[in-house]
Amino acid sequence: MKKVRFEKKKYTYLDSLRFSIISSPVCMILYLILSLAVAILPTYQVIMNARFIDNALGLIDGSATKRAVYISLAIVIGIIAYQWLAWPIKAYLANKIEMDLRVSLKGAYVEKCSKIAFKYVENTDSMDLMNRVADTMEHKFIDGFTNVVNLISLFMTIAGLLIVLITQIAWVALIIIAVAIPLLYLSFISGKATYEANKEITKYQRKYKYLTTVMTGRENVDERTVFGYNEKLNDKWFEQYEISRKMETRTRAKWFVKLKSGSMITAFLCTFIAAMLINPVATGIITIGMFFSLINATFELVHTMSWSLTRLIEAVSTHIEYLKEITRFAAFEQYENADAVPEGGIEFKSLEFRNVTFKYPGTETYILKCMNMKIEAGRHYAFVGANGAGKSTIAKLLTGLYQDYEGRILINGRDLGEYTAAQLKAFYSVVYQDFARYSISIWDNIAIGCVGGADDEAVSNAITALKLDSVIEGLENGKDTLLGKLAQEGKDLSGGEWQRIALARCFVSESPIRVLDEPTAALDPIAESNLYSEFAKLCEGRTTLFFSHRLGSVKLEDYIYVIDNGHVEEQGTHDELMAAKQLYYTMYDSQRRWYQ
Ligand code: ADP
């Protein structure tokens, strides 16, 4: 079966249809057939209603038989019964298509998100766009699809009814068309406006929904209790909620005014047309049956055109705006073949920064300025510097998360940009400061550190190496116990235990370079120092890069780079740097009391 994918292209209504057909072909065909029948029946119904009334009247003067009355009545009832039955069946099919779409669209969304360039993840606008695209995605697609099908079938109905009207009394049809066209145009414009307004509203909704999570979620329960910040946050929540509520009320009020004025135009037009039809029926231009049937159809038609049709056009125009956002999302640059990790691993010899200068996209301040350094395979390196000196930025650049730097970054003598995303991934395993705490078992938390899942022996070794055996013994279901606060029976661990798990995850990876970007910042200086030196011993012979603002933690590493003002200020071993009595010496001296 073909897969749904967000490829770089302009998305149109045909794509909504294509996605729905790929996801749920059988239901889609049934839905289309049912809709087609529903579309042409009203026209036939007008003719049959007229025939039934005329036959019934004919019984009185003897111009029609009872049989003819029964037959036309049976046909009218049959048409009504079909319309009644088709409605729930269509709703069921739409529901089924929505569920199938959920599976394929979510898959496509996750696939795209796993590949997009890192700069989008750190940017609020693109994150907002991604949230909007993902929010009830399948619902938006099924809505887009059903709305356009309903719109087409409505056009067919209207065309049929107008043809009947034109053949009977052309001028009534012309009046309806003349009134309807501006109404349709207005609804298209208002659909666009509604989407724009909702876009603005979601910005504020995102903020107050986040605050709701902070104030009510299990994740923050400890801090919430200690700091008692609920009242303050509640005020903030209220502020954001009020902005969004007022915007929503304004949008709805506009919509309501439109609805009511549409209904008034409808009522006026219907009365006018009914009055105009009295003369033709009195002079025998149309039969009494056709008069009643036409009045009925005209009421229906004017209502449909001023209300259902405008609503549908508004919905279709909203969906077109949504498709524009899908087009922007699909155009996000992505790392190709990001998952295709090279077989047999990747060999690492050296990594070099040559005059690397960098500022974050959309900002003006240079974070790195002509930075030079060299890493050689099999040694332990440390990057030290004050908070905000640019250490994490170095980690992001060397792992290829940002590639719009000036200067050169060379891995094994080749420019970083020449490697595929998958090859770059294969070079590194990284533990970040805000490493993830997955609500899965402790075993899986470690095993996912290796592409395709680490084998049992590697996970066991990592557990022993990072002294997690005793932690596992203390868990109710041992290594299979669910961790974290998300699961009902979830068991939460201490910060230090989570850090060991994150390090174990890095440890099972087969990547040649291990990067620790201050994952231990939450520990006290002595505990961090112990954990870093333990990890360094475990990584004997492997290339390891330690980042820290605490010098005592990394003094045993083979080589130290001191980062200040966006470049390497000093470099050497601990002893050399201490002997030089420059920046490193001063920093070390000022931190000495942390280790006493
Ligand atoms: P360190 O790891 O040494 O504490 P960082 O590399 O995290 O320092 O940050 C260096 C500077 O870059 C800081 O001034 C920080 O505000 C800025 N910075 C970090 N990330 C971003 C970003 N995504 N966008 C803009 N500026 C950033």
Short mmCIF file of C-alpha atoms in Angstrom, two decimals, residues 179 183 260-270 302 306:
data_model
loop_
_atom_site.label_atom_id
_atom_site.label_comp_id
_atom_site.label_asym_id
_atom_site.label_seq_id
_atom_site.Cartn_x
_atom_site.Cartn_y
_atom_site.Cartn_z
CA VAL A 179 -28.71 37.14 -4.73
CA LEU A 183 -23.35 35.80 -0.60
CA LYS A 260 -28.67 35.92 11.18
CA SER A 261 -28.46 38.32 8.26
CA GLY A 262 -28.25 35.30 5.92
CA SER A 263 -31.47 33.90 7.46
CA MET A 264 -33.26 37.22 7.08
CA ILE A 265 -32.33 37.47 3.41
CA THR A 266 -33.58 33.89 3.00
CA ALA A 267 -36.95 34.58 4.63
CA PHE A 268 -37.47 37.72 2.58
CA LEU A 269 -36.53 36.06 -0.70
CA CYS A 270 -38.80 33.05 -0.06
CA VAL A 302 -32.70 29.57 -0.91
CA SER A 306 -27.76 31.28 1.93
#
